[in-house]
Amino acid sequence: MIRKVKGTRDVLPPDSRLWVEVENTAHGVFDGFGYDEIRMPVMEPTELYVRSVGEDTDIVAKEMYTFADRKGRSLTLRPEGTAGVARSFIENGLGQRPQPLRLSYFGPMFRYEKMQRGRYRQFSQIGIELLGAATPAADVEVLLVLHSFLAELGFDDLVIVLNNLGDPEDRPIFIERLKGELGPSRAELCSDCQRRWDANPLRILDCKVPRCRELVADTTPVADVANEEARAHVEAVEKGLEELGVRVRRAPRLVRGLDYYLRTVFEVVSPALGEDTVICGGGRYDRLIADLGGAQVPGIGFAIGEDRLVEVLPDAFRSEVLGRPIVAVLPVGPEAATAGLSLSRRLALAGLKAPAEVTGRSLKAGLKWAGKIGARAVVILGASEIADGTAIVRDLEKGEQKVVPLDDVADYAHDLLATPIEA
Ligand code: HAM
């Protein structure tokens, strides 16, 4: 037996229905705020990620699926979407379009990570990017879209945490201060942090090792070192969110694993998964497009990990999607097969979930099959019904049935499926 690659998954029915409905909900909310989907390649030149995500990040240093194609060019399976959006923005001259540009994306990302719960090597992201607006209002909008989407799914326990990373010019000052404060206890930092000390000291703030956390807890928050303008920016974002009733919490040690961020950065954590399993990450990246050779175009966005999101979906959303009732179409005898499909088409186009029996089962075996697939009702079509232009609609819960003219079957079945099952 050939098995799937480690870290990849098969999303099978009925779970796949949750994914489809999550994506439909995202499309609905994002479209409403004016975001249109961009579909990008899943592989890009390796250089794109080295120059955007950053050479010293975990993603680029250890997690990319990089390979040479047949002509020896170095390609990488995308580990995230923002770099591709920036590349596409420059390459397609999207700066010529009315600004700001609002884009959404959906699809697989690839990171060669250590295997653990909620962490996959192929995972899906749902993201948006708002390009060409540098105002606090732009940040507020992006967080509002995020909040609205999560609320549409029925979440009420998720926490948005946010921090101010300042501008790149503030970073050397912050790093000097951090190293000054941690210097006396440097030897107590974990081996990863020893490496980060020179390569990417900001990431020490993000270390999950308890002793590192303790040491970091007493250091000056990065926001305190940020310049005045950056501070005013993030404070205005917080004020705007408060006015809109979007609750966010300041997390003074929050930094993210991608180098392009500045000023506003944020994450969403779920109490159900614990604070180490982040459902969504995002932030502002005003230098990214210029760093990749484009114009000075500011940007902000987020990406949600769909695999993790689906894992913690609220029960109400889950049961509504998985509990969608089925009406099975049961033609009896080979002569009824086509009429069965015709009826299935009619019901399907009327918005019902109405699979037909196509394997030639007898009435008795067909009823058993309908029960197994969880049908609430069956529509039986035998020779005499076809001759009369009728069908028998049977409520499998109540054990009642009725002969209904073919033209009325869709309405009748619709009403029947909508009636609650009595306890
Ligand atoms: P990120 O934080 O690296 O940000 O990833 C976003 C989300 O993708 C994470 O919060 C997590 O839910 C999910 N994710 C990441 N790695 C895995 C994994 N191995 N398995 C399952 N889920 C995972 C970015 O990718 C940025 N591009 C977000 C962004 C958009 N910033 C601005 N715009």
Short mmCIF file of C-alpha atoms and ligand atoms in Angstrom, two decimals:
data_model
loop_
_atom_site.label_atom_id
_atom_site.label_comp_id
_atom_site.label_asym_id
_atom_site.label_seq_id
_atom_site.Cartn_x
_atom_site.Cartn_y
_atom_site.Cartn_z
CA MET A 1 0.00 0.00 0.00
CA ILE A 2 1.28 3.42 -0.90
CA ARG A 3 0.85 5.84 2.02
CA LYS A 4 0.54 9.58 2.07
CA VAL A 5 3.59 11.73 2.70
CA LYS A 6 4.24 12.40 6.40
CA GLY A 7 2.63 15.64 7.51
CA THR A 8 0.03 15.67 4.73
CA ARG A 9 -3.61 14.74 5.21
CA ASP A 10 -6.68 13.49 3.42
CA VAL A 11 -9.70 15.57 4.36
CA LEU A 12 -12.53 13.09 3.94
CA PRO A 13 -16.30 13.51 3.88
CA PRO A 14 -18.16 14.46 5.94
CA ASP A 15 -15.38 16.64 7.47
CA SER A 16 -14.63 18.13 4.07
CA ARG A 17 -18.09 19.75 4.27
CA LEU A 18 -16.84 21.81 7.20
CA TRP A 19 -13.92 23.04 5.09
CA VAL A 20 -16.20 24.00 2.20
CA GLU A 21 -18.58 25.86 4.48
CA VAL A 22 -15.72 27.66 6.28
CA GLU A 23 -14.39 28.77 2.89
CA ASN A 24 -17.86 29.82 1.68
CA THR A 25 -18.30 31.86 4.85
CA ALA A 26 -14.90 33.48 4.34
CA HIS A 27 -15.74 34.34 0.74
CA GLY A 28 -19.01 35.88 1.85
CA VAL A 29 -17.43 38.08 4.53
CA PHE A 30 -14.33 39.03 2.52
CA ASP A 31 -16.39 39.88 -0.60
CA GLY A 32 -18.59 42.09 1.53
CA PHE A 33 -15.61 44.15 2.66
CA GLY A 34 -14.43 44.43 -0.96
CA TYR A 35 -11.76 41.70 -1.05
CA ASP A 36 -11.38 39.69 -4.26
CA GLU A 37 -9.54 36.44 -4.56
CA ILE A 38 -6.07 36.16 -6.05
CA ARG A 39 -4.92 32.69 -7.13
CA MET A 40 -1.19 32.31 -7.07
CA PRO A 41 1.27 29.58 -7.99
CA VAL A 42 2.16 27.13 -5.24
CA MET A 43 5.82 27.31 -6.25
CA GLU A 44 7.95 30.40 -6.55
CA PRO A 45 11.65 31.15 -7.02
CA THR A 46 13.40 30.37 -3.71
CA GLU A 47 14.88 33.86 -3.68
CA LEU A 48 11.43 35.35 -3.10
CA TYR A 49 11.17 33.83 0.38
CA VAL A 50 14.81 34.43 1.27
CA ARG A 51 14.33 38.14 0.55
CA SER A 52 10.90 38.56 2.14
CA VAL A 53 10.35 36.09 4.98
CA GLY A 54 14.06 36.44 5.83
CA GLU A 55 17.13 34.24 5.71
CA ASP A 56 17.43 33.85 9.49
CA THR A 57 13.83 32.84 10.16
CA ASP A 58 12.93 29.24 11.00
CA ILE A 59 10.82 29.07 7.86
CA VAL A 60 13.65 29.88 5.46
CA ALA A 61 16.48 28.33 7.46
CA LYS A 62 14.88 24.95 8.16
CA GLU A 63 11.37 24.51 6.85
CA MET A 64 11.21 25.11 3.13
CA TYR A 65 10.58 22.48 0.50
CA THR A 66 13.24 23.65 -1.93
CA PHE A 67 14.33 21.76 -5.00
CA ALA A 68 16.06 22.29 -8.31
CA ASP A 69 13.89 21.90 -11.40
CA ARG A 70 15.16 20.13 -14.51
CA LYS A 71 17.04 23.22 -15.61
CA GLY A 72 18.66 23.63 -12.20
CA ARG A 73 16.57 26.62 -11.04
CA SER A 74 15.92 26.71 -7.32
CA LEU A 75 12.18 26.58 -6.63
CA THR A 76 10.30 26.46 -3.33
CA LEU A 77 6.81 25.24 -2.47
CA ARG A 78 5.23 28.31 -0.91
CA PRO A 79 5.51 28.35 2.89
CA GLU A 80 3.13 31.34 3.10
CA GLY A 81 1.13 33.68 0.86
CA THR A 82 2.19 37.26 1.56
CA ALA A 83 5.47 37.05 -0.38
CA GLY A 84 3.64 35.69 -3.42
CA VAL A 85 1.08 38.51 -3.21
CA ALA A 86 3.91 41.07 -3.12
CA ARG A 87 5.66 39.39 -6.06
CA SER A 88 2.42 39.34 -8.03
CA PHE A 89 1.67 42.98 -7.15
CA ILE A 90 5.00 44.09 -8.63
CA GLU A 91 4.99 41.73 -11.61
CA ASN A 92 1.44 42.55 -12.70
CA GLY A 93 1.68 46.30 -12.08
CA LEU A 94 -1.18 46.13 -9.59
CA GLY A 95 -0.10 49.54 -8.33
CA GLN A 96 -1.78 50.94 -11.46
CA ARG A 97 -5.19 49.86 -10.20
CA PRO A 98 -7.24 52.04 -7.87
CA GLN A 99 -5.68 51.82 -4.41
CA PRO A 100 -5.94 50.37 -1.91
CA LEU A 101 -6.07 46.87 -3.31
CA ARG A 102 -7.96 44.26 -1.33
CA LEU A 103 -7.00 40.64 -1.99
CA SER A 104 -7.89 37.31 -0.45
CA TYR A 105 -6.35 33.87 -0.95
CA PHE A 106 -7.08 30.28 -0.06
CA GLY A 107 -4.92 27.21 -0.41
CA PRO A 108 -2.10 24.91 0.57
CA MET A 109 1.21 26.03 2.07
CA PHE A 110 4.23 23.82 2.80
CA ARG A 111 6.62 23.83 5.74
CA TYR A 112 8.91 21.01 6.77
CA GLU A 113 8.12 21.23 10.49
CA LYS A 114 8.48 18.85 13.39
CA MET A 115 5.33 16.80 13.66
CA GLN A 116 3.01 17.67 16.51
CA ARG A 117 -0.68 18.34 17.10
CA GLY A 118 -2.10 20.99 14.78
CA ARG A 119 1.13 21.20 12.81
CA TYR A 120 1.29 19.79 9.32
CA ARG A 121 3.79 19.90 6.50
CA GLN A 122 1.05 20.71 4.03
CA PHE A 123 -1.59 22.96 5.55
CA SER A 124 -4.15 25.41 4.24
CA GLN A 125 -4.35 29.12 4.83
CA ILE A 126 -7.18 31.57 4.40
CA GLY A 127 -5.77 35.07 4.14
CA ILE A 128 -6.32 38.66 3.11
CA GLU A 129 -3.93 41.46 2.23
CA LEU A 130 -4.77 45.18 2.09
CA LEU A 131 -2.17 46.97 -0.04
CA GLY A 132 -1.64 50.68 -0.53
CA ALA A 133 -3.00 52.07 2.75
CA ALA A 134 -0.70 53.09 5.59
CA THR A 135 -3.32 54.55 7.95
CA PRO A 136 -4.38 53.05 11.29
CA ALA A 137 -7.82 52.69 9.70
CA ALA A 138 -6.36 50.09 7.34
CA ASP A 139 -5.15 47.99 10.29
CA VAL A 140 -8.51 48.40 11.97
CA GLU A 141 -10.27 47.22 8.82
CA VAL A 142 -8.12 44.09 8.50
CA LEU A 143 -8.75 43.16 12.13
CA LEU A 144 -12.43 43.94 11.72
CA VAL A 145 -12.65 41.58 8.74
CA LEU A 146 -10.92 38.90 10.81
CA HIS A 147 -13.22 39.45 13.74
CA SER A 148 -16.34 39.46 11.54
CA PHE A 149 -15.35 36.21 9.87
CA LEU A 150 -14.68 34.46 13.18
CA ALA A 151 -17.98 35.80 14.56
CA GLU A 152 -19.83 34.47 11.49
CA LEU A 153 -18.48 31.02 12.31
CA GLY A 154 -19.88 31.45 15.81
CA PHE A 155 -16.66 31.85 17.79
CA ASP A 156 -16.93 33.78 21.01
CA ASP A 157 -13.89 32.56 22.93
CA LEU A 158 -11.05 33.52 20.64
CA VAL A 159 -8.58 36.14 21.76
CA ILE A 160 -6.85 38.59 19.43
CA VAL A 161 -3.48 39.65 20.84
CA LEU A 162 -1.55 42.51 19.35
CA ASN A 163 1.80 44.22 19.68
CA ASN A 164 3.78 47.11 18.27
CA LEU A 165 7.11 46.11 16.71
CA GLY A 166 8.03 49.69 15.83
CA ASP A 167 9.80 50.50 12.58
CA PRO A 168 12.96 48.84 11.23
CA GLU A 169 14.98 51.90 12.33
CA ASP A 170 13.93 51.23 15.93
CA ARG A 171 15.10 47.64 15.82
CA PRO A 172 18.87 48.05 16.36
CA ILE A 173 18.13 50.25 19.39
CA PHE A 174 15.75 47.66 20.77
CA ILE A 175 18.12 44.77 20.13
CA GLU A 176 20.97 46.58 21.84
CA ARG A 177 18.77 47.21 24.84
CA LEU A 178 17.50 43.62 24.90
CA LYS A 179 21.03 42.24 24.74
CA GLY A 180 22.08 44.63 27.46
CA GLU A 181 19.27 43.46 29.71
CA LEU A 182 19.70 39.75 28.96
CA GLY A 183 23.49 39.84 28.84
CA PRO A 184 24.12 38.87 32.50
CA SER A 185 21.90 35.76 32.13
CA ARG A 186 22.80 34.92 28.55
CA ALA A 187 24.28 31.56 29.53
CA GLU A 188 20.91 30.51 30.97
CA LEU A 189 19.11 30.88 27.65
CA CYS A 190 18.29 27.70 25.74
CA SER A 191 20.50 26.51 22.89
CA ASP A 192 18.04 27.83 20.27
CA CYS A 193 18.17 31.27 21.87
CA GLN A 194 21.96 31.12 21.94
CA ARG A 195 21.79 30.80 18.17
CA ARG A 196 19.12 33.52 17.91
CA TRP A 197 21.33 35.88 19.92
CA ASP A 198 23.33 36.75 16.79
CA ALA A 199 21.06 35.59 13.98
CA ASN A 200 17.63 36.92 15.01
CA PRO A 201 17.59 38.24 18.60
CA LEU A 202 13.99 39.46 18.36
CA ARG A 203 12.91 35.81 18.27
CA ILE A 204 14.25 35.28 21.78
CA LEU A 205 11.09 37.06 22.92
CA ASP A 206 9.05 34.33 21.31
CA CYS A 207 10.83 31.35 22.88
CA LYS A 208 8.53 28.86 24.60
CA VAL A 209 11.17 27.43 26.98
CA PRO A 210 10.05 28.36 30.54
CA ARG A 211 13.44 29.71 31.70
CA CYS A 212 13.78 31.88 28.57
CA ARG A 213 10.26 33.18 29.18
CA GLU A 214 11.13 34.12 32.74
CA LEU A 215 14.25 35.97 31.68
CA VAL A 216 12.45 37.79 28.88
CA ALA A 217 9.56 38.80 31.14
CA ASP A 218 11.70 41.47 32.82
CA THR A 219 13.00 43.08 29.63
CA THR A 220 11.77 46.35 28.13
CA PRO A 221 8.82 45.79 25.78
CA VAL A 222 9.61 46.37 22.12
CA ALA A 223 6.78 48.93 21.91
CA ASP A 224 8.55 51.14 24.48
CA VAL A 225 11.45 51.56 22.10
CA ALA A 226 9.26 52.31 19.06
CA ASN A 227 9.36 55.82 17.59
CA GLU A 228 6.57 58.30 18.35
CA GLU A 229 4.83 57.89 15.01
CA ALA A 230 4.74 54.12 15.26
CA ARG A 231 3.38 54.33 18.80
CA ALA A 232 0.68 56.77 17.80
CA HIS A 233 -0.20 54.47 14.90
CA VAL A 234 -0.76 51.36 16.98
CA GLU A 235 -2.54 53.27 19.72
CA ALA A 236 -4.93 54.65 17.09
CA VAL A 237 -5.52 51.08 15.87
CA GLU A 238 -6.40 49.97 19.40
CA LYS A 239 -8.71 52.93 19.86
CA GLY A 240 -10.48 52.26 16.57
CA LEU A 241 -11.00 48.61 17.45
CA GLU A 242 -12.37 49.52 20.85
CA GLU A 243 -14.88 51.88 19.24
CA LEU A 244 -16.02 49.04 17.00
CA GLY A 245 -16.35 46.60 19.87
CA VAL A 246 -13.49 44.37 18.68
CA ARG A 247 -11.69 43.19 21.79
CA VAL A 248 -7.91 42.92 21.50
CA ARG A 249 -5.29 42.45 24.17
CA ARG A 250 -1.79 43.95 24.12
CA ALA A 251 0.88 41.25 24.23
CA PRO A 252 4.13 43.14 24.88
CA ARG A 253 6.39 40.17 24.01
CA LEU A 254 4.59 39.14 20.84
CA VAL A 255 6.91 38.92 17.85
CA ARG A 256 6.27 36.85 14.78
CA GLY A 257 8.39 34.42 12.80
CA LEU A 258 8.60 36.49 9.63
CA ASP A 259 11.06 39.35 9.09
CA TYR A 260 8.84 41.67 7.03
CA TYR A 261 6.64 42.89 9.88
CA LEU A 262 6.73 46.34 11.42
CA ARG A 263 4.39 48.27 13.72
CA THR A 264 1.18 46.28 14.16
CA VAL A 265 1.51 42.51 14.60
CA PHE A 266 -1.21 40.21 15.88
CA GLU A 267 -2.25 36.63 16.53
CA VAL A 268 -5.41 34.77 17.40
CA VAL A 269 -5.26 32.05 20.04
CA SER A 270 -7.95 29.61 21.09
CA PRO A 271 -8.32 28.53 24.70
CA ALA A 272 -9.25 25.09 23.35
CA LEU A 273 -5.89 24.62 21.62
CA GLY A 274 -3.75 26.51 24.13
CA GLU A 275 -1.71 29.62 23.56
CA ASP A 276 1.06 27.84 21.69
CA THR A 277 -1.23 26.87 18.86
CA VAL A 278 -1.93 30.00 16.93
CA ILE A 279 -4.96 30.02 14.65
CA CYS A 280 -4.14 33.19 12.80
CA GLY A 281 -1.17 35.48 12.40
CA GLY A 282 -0.78 38.81 10.72
CA GLY A 283 0.67 42.25 10.67
CA ARG A 284 1.88 45.27 8.76
CA TYR A 285 4.70 45.07 6.19
CA ASP A 286 5.23 48.53 4.70
CA ARG A 287 8.72 47.83 3.30
CA LEU A 288 8.14 44.42 1.74
CA ILE A 289 7.17 45.47 -1.78
CA ALA A 290 9.99 48.02 -1.98
CA ASP A 291 12.47 45.44 -0.64
CA LEU A 292 11.45 43.14 -3.48
CA GLY A 293 12.13 45.86 -6.05
CA GLY A 294 8.69 47.48 -6.27
CA ALA A 295 7.44 50.89 -5.24
CA GLN A 296 6.96 52.02 -1.63
CA VAL A 297 3.60 50.33 -1.10
CA PRO A 298 2.44 49.70 2.45
CA GLY A 299 0.53 46.56 3.30
CA ILE A 300 -1.17 44.68 6.10
CA GLY A 301 -2.88 41.32 6.24
CA PHE A 302 -3.43 38.05 8.04
CA ALA A 303 -3.52 34.33 7.38
CA ILE A 304 -5.63 31.82 9.26
CA GLY A 305 -4.52 28.20 9.53
CA GLU A 306 -7.60 26.42 8.21
CA ASP A 307 -6.61 22.99 9.59
CA ARG A 308 -6.48 24.42 13.12
CA LEU A 309 -9.58 26.54 12.64
CA VAL A 310 -11.65 23.52 11.58
CA GLU A 311 -10.43 21.62 14.62
CA VAL A 312 -11.95 24.16 17.02
CA LEU A 313 -15.11 25.16 15.14
CA PRO A 314 -18.02 25.94 17.45
CA ASP A 315 -20.46 23.05 17.94
CA ALA A 316 -23.41 24.95 16.49
CA PHE A 317 -21.60 25.57 13.18
CA ARG A 318 -20.38 21.98 13.10
CA SER A 319 -23.77 20.41 13.71
CA GLU A 320 -25.55 22.70 11.27
CA VAL A 321 -23.14 21.79 8.49
CA LEU A 322 -22.86 18.08 9.29
CA GLY A 323 -26.54 17.72 10.08
CA ARG A 324 -27.84 18.87 6.72
CA PRO A 325 -30.71 16.47 5.97
CA ILE A 326 -30.67 14.07 3.05
CA VAL A 327 -33.55 12.85 0.96
CA ALA A 328 -32.57 9.69 -0.94
CA VAL A 329 -34.13 8.91 -4.32
CA LEU A 330 -35.00 5.25 -4.72
CA PRO A 331 -35.99 4.06 -8.20
CA VAL A 332 -37.32 0.51 -8.09
CA GLY A 333 -36.37 -1.67 -11.06
CA PRO A 334 -34.10 -0.89 -14.03
CA GLU A 335 -36.92 0.91 -15.91
CA ALA A 336 -37.10 3.50 -13.14
CA ALA A 337 -33.37 4.33 -13.11
CA THR A 338 -33.49 7.30 -15.47
CA ALA A 339 -36.65 8.69 -13.88
CA GLY A 340 -34.80 8.45 -10.56
CA LEU A 341 -31.94 10.54 -11.88
CA SER A 342 -34.34 13.02 -13.38
CA LEU A 343 -35.99 13.44 -9.98
CA SER A 344 -32.62 13.65 -8.25
CA ARG A 345 -31.68 16.49 -10.62
CA ARG A 346 -34.95 18.26 -9.90
CA LEU A 347 -34.47 18.04 -6.13
CA ALA A 348 -30.78 18.94 -6.30
CA LEU A 349 -31.49 22.06 -8.33
CA ALA A 350 -34.18 22.99 -5.82
CA GLY A 351 -31.43 23.08 -3.18
CA LEU A 352 -31.93 19.70 -1.54
CA LYS A 353 -29.30 17.06 -0.91
CA ALA A 354 -30.86 14.22 -2.91
CA PRO A 355 -28.55 11.38 -3.93
CA ALA A 356 -30.10 8.65 -6.09
CA GLU A 357 -29.70 4.90 -5.72
CA VAL A 358 -27.82 3.76 -8.85
CA THR A 359 -26.60 0.27 -8.05
CA GLY A 360 -29.89 -1.52 -8.76
CA ARG A 361 -30.84 -2.34 -5.15
CA SER A 362 -34.27 -3.77 -4.38
CA LEU A 363 -36.73 -1.59 -2.45
CA LYS A 364 -35.82 -3.31 0.83
CA ALA A 365 -32.06 -3.05 0.27
CA GLY A 366 -32.54 0.53 -0.98
CA LEU A 367 -34.30 1.54 2.24
CA LYS A 368 -31.48 0.02 4.22
CA TRP A 369 -28.93 1.98 2.19
CA ALA A 370 -30.90 5.21 2.73
CA GLY A 371 -30.81 4.55 6.48
CA LYS A 372 -27.06 3.96 6.40
CA ILE A 373 -26.30 7.24 4.64
CA GLY A 374 -28.41 9.02 7.25
CA ALA A 375 -31.33 9.99 4.99
CA ARG A 376 -34.23 11.64 6.75
CA ALA A 377 -36.61 10.70 3.92
CA VAL A 378 -36.74 8.67 0.72
CA VAL A 379 -38.58 9.28 -2.51
CA ILE A 380 -39.64 5.95 -4.02
CA LEU A 381 -40.27 5.69 -7.75
CA GLY A 382 -41.74 2.44 -9.07
CA ALA A 383 -43.35 1.61 -12.41
CA SER A 384 -46.86 2.57 -11.24
CA GLU A 385 -45.73 5.92 -9.80
CA ILE A 386 -43.94 6.74 -13.04
CA ALA A 387 -47.09 5.88 -14.98
CA ASP A 388 -49.15 8.15 -12.67
CA GLY A 389 -46.63 11.01 -12.59
CA THR A 390 -46.24 10.64 -8.82
CA ALA A 391 -43.72 9.47 -6.25
CA ILE A 392 -43.97 8.06 -2.73
CA VAL A 393 -42.29 10.26 -0.15
CA ARG A 394 -41.48 8.39 3.03
CA ASP A 395 -40.43 10.01 6.28
CA LEU A 396 -37.93 7.57 7.74
CA GLU A 397 -38.14 9.11 11.19
CA LYS A 398 -41.89 8.90 11.53
CA GLY A 399 -42.36 5.86 9.33
CA GLU A 400 -45.14 7.70 7.45
CA GLN A 401 -45.46 7.99 3.71
CA LYS A 402 -47.52 9.86 1.14
CA VAL A 403 -48.09 9.78 -2.60
CA VAL A 404 -47.14 13.17 -4.04
CA PRO A 405 -47.42 14.49 -7.65
CA LEU A 406 -43.91 14.72 -9.17
CA ASP A 407 -44.25 18.48 -9.60
CA ASP A 408 -44.78 18.90 -5.86
CA VAL A 409 -42.11 16.50 -4.57
CA ALA A 410 -39.43 19.20 -4.16
CA ASP A 411 -41.67 21.46 -2.05
CA TYR A 412 -43.06 18.57 -0.06
CA ALA A 413 -39.60 17.11 0.66
CA HIS A 414 -38.29 20.53 1.53
CA ASP A 415 -40.99 21.01 4.17
CA LEU A 416 -40.53 17.49 5.48
CA LEU A 417 -36.77 17.91 5.94
CA ALA A 418 -37.36 21.18 7.74
CA THR A 419 -39.68 19.62 10.35
CA PRO A 420 -37.86 18.80 13.54
CA ILE A 421 -37.55 15.20 14.61
CA GLU A 422 -39.66 14.62 17.71
CA ALA A 423 -37.88 13.11 20.66
P1 HAM B 1 2.13 32.59 9.96
O1 HAM B 1 1.89 32.98 11.35
O2 HAM B 1 3.43 32.01 9.62
O3 HAM B 1 1.86 33.89 9.08
O4 HAM B 1 1.01 31.58 9.51
C1 HAM B 1 -0.35 31.92 9.65
C2 HAM B 1 -1.11 30.76 10.24
O5 HAM B 1 -0.92 29.58 9.46
C3 HAM B 1 -0.65 30.34 11.62
O6 HAM B 1 -1.19 31.19 12.59
C4 HAM B 1 -1.19 28.93 11.72
O7 HAM B 1 -2.54 28.92 12.11
C5 HAM B 1 -1.08 28.44 10.31
N1 HAM B 1 0.08 27.55 10.20
C6 HAM B 1 1.38 27.90 10.07
N2 HAM B 1 2.15 26.81 10.02
C7 HAM B 1 1.34 25.74 10.12
C8 HAM B 1 1.53 24.31 10.15
N3 HAM B 1 2.74 23.76 10.00
N4 HAM B 1 0.44 23.52 10.27
C9 HAM B 1 -0.80 24.05 10.41
N5 HAM B 1 -1.04 25.39 10.39
C10 HAM B 1 0.01 26.21 10.26
C11 HAM B 1 1.93 33.92 7.73
O8 HAM B 1 2.00 32.96 7.02
C12 HAM B 1 1.78 35.32 7.16
N6 HAM B 1 1.90 35.25 5.70
C13 HAM B 1 0.44 35.92 7.58
C14 HAM B 1 0.24 37.29 7.02
C15 HAM B 1 -0.55 37.65 6.01
N7 HAM B 1 0.84 38.38 7.45
C16 HAM B 1 0.45 39.41 6.72
N8 HAM B 1 -0.39 38.96 5.83
#
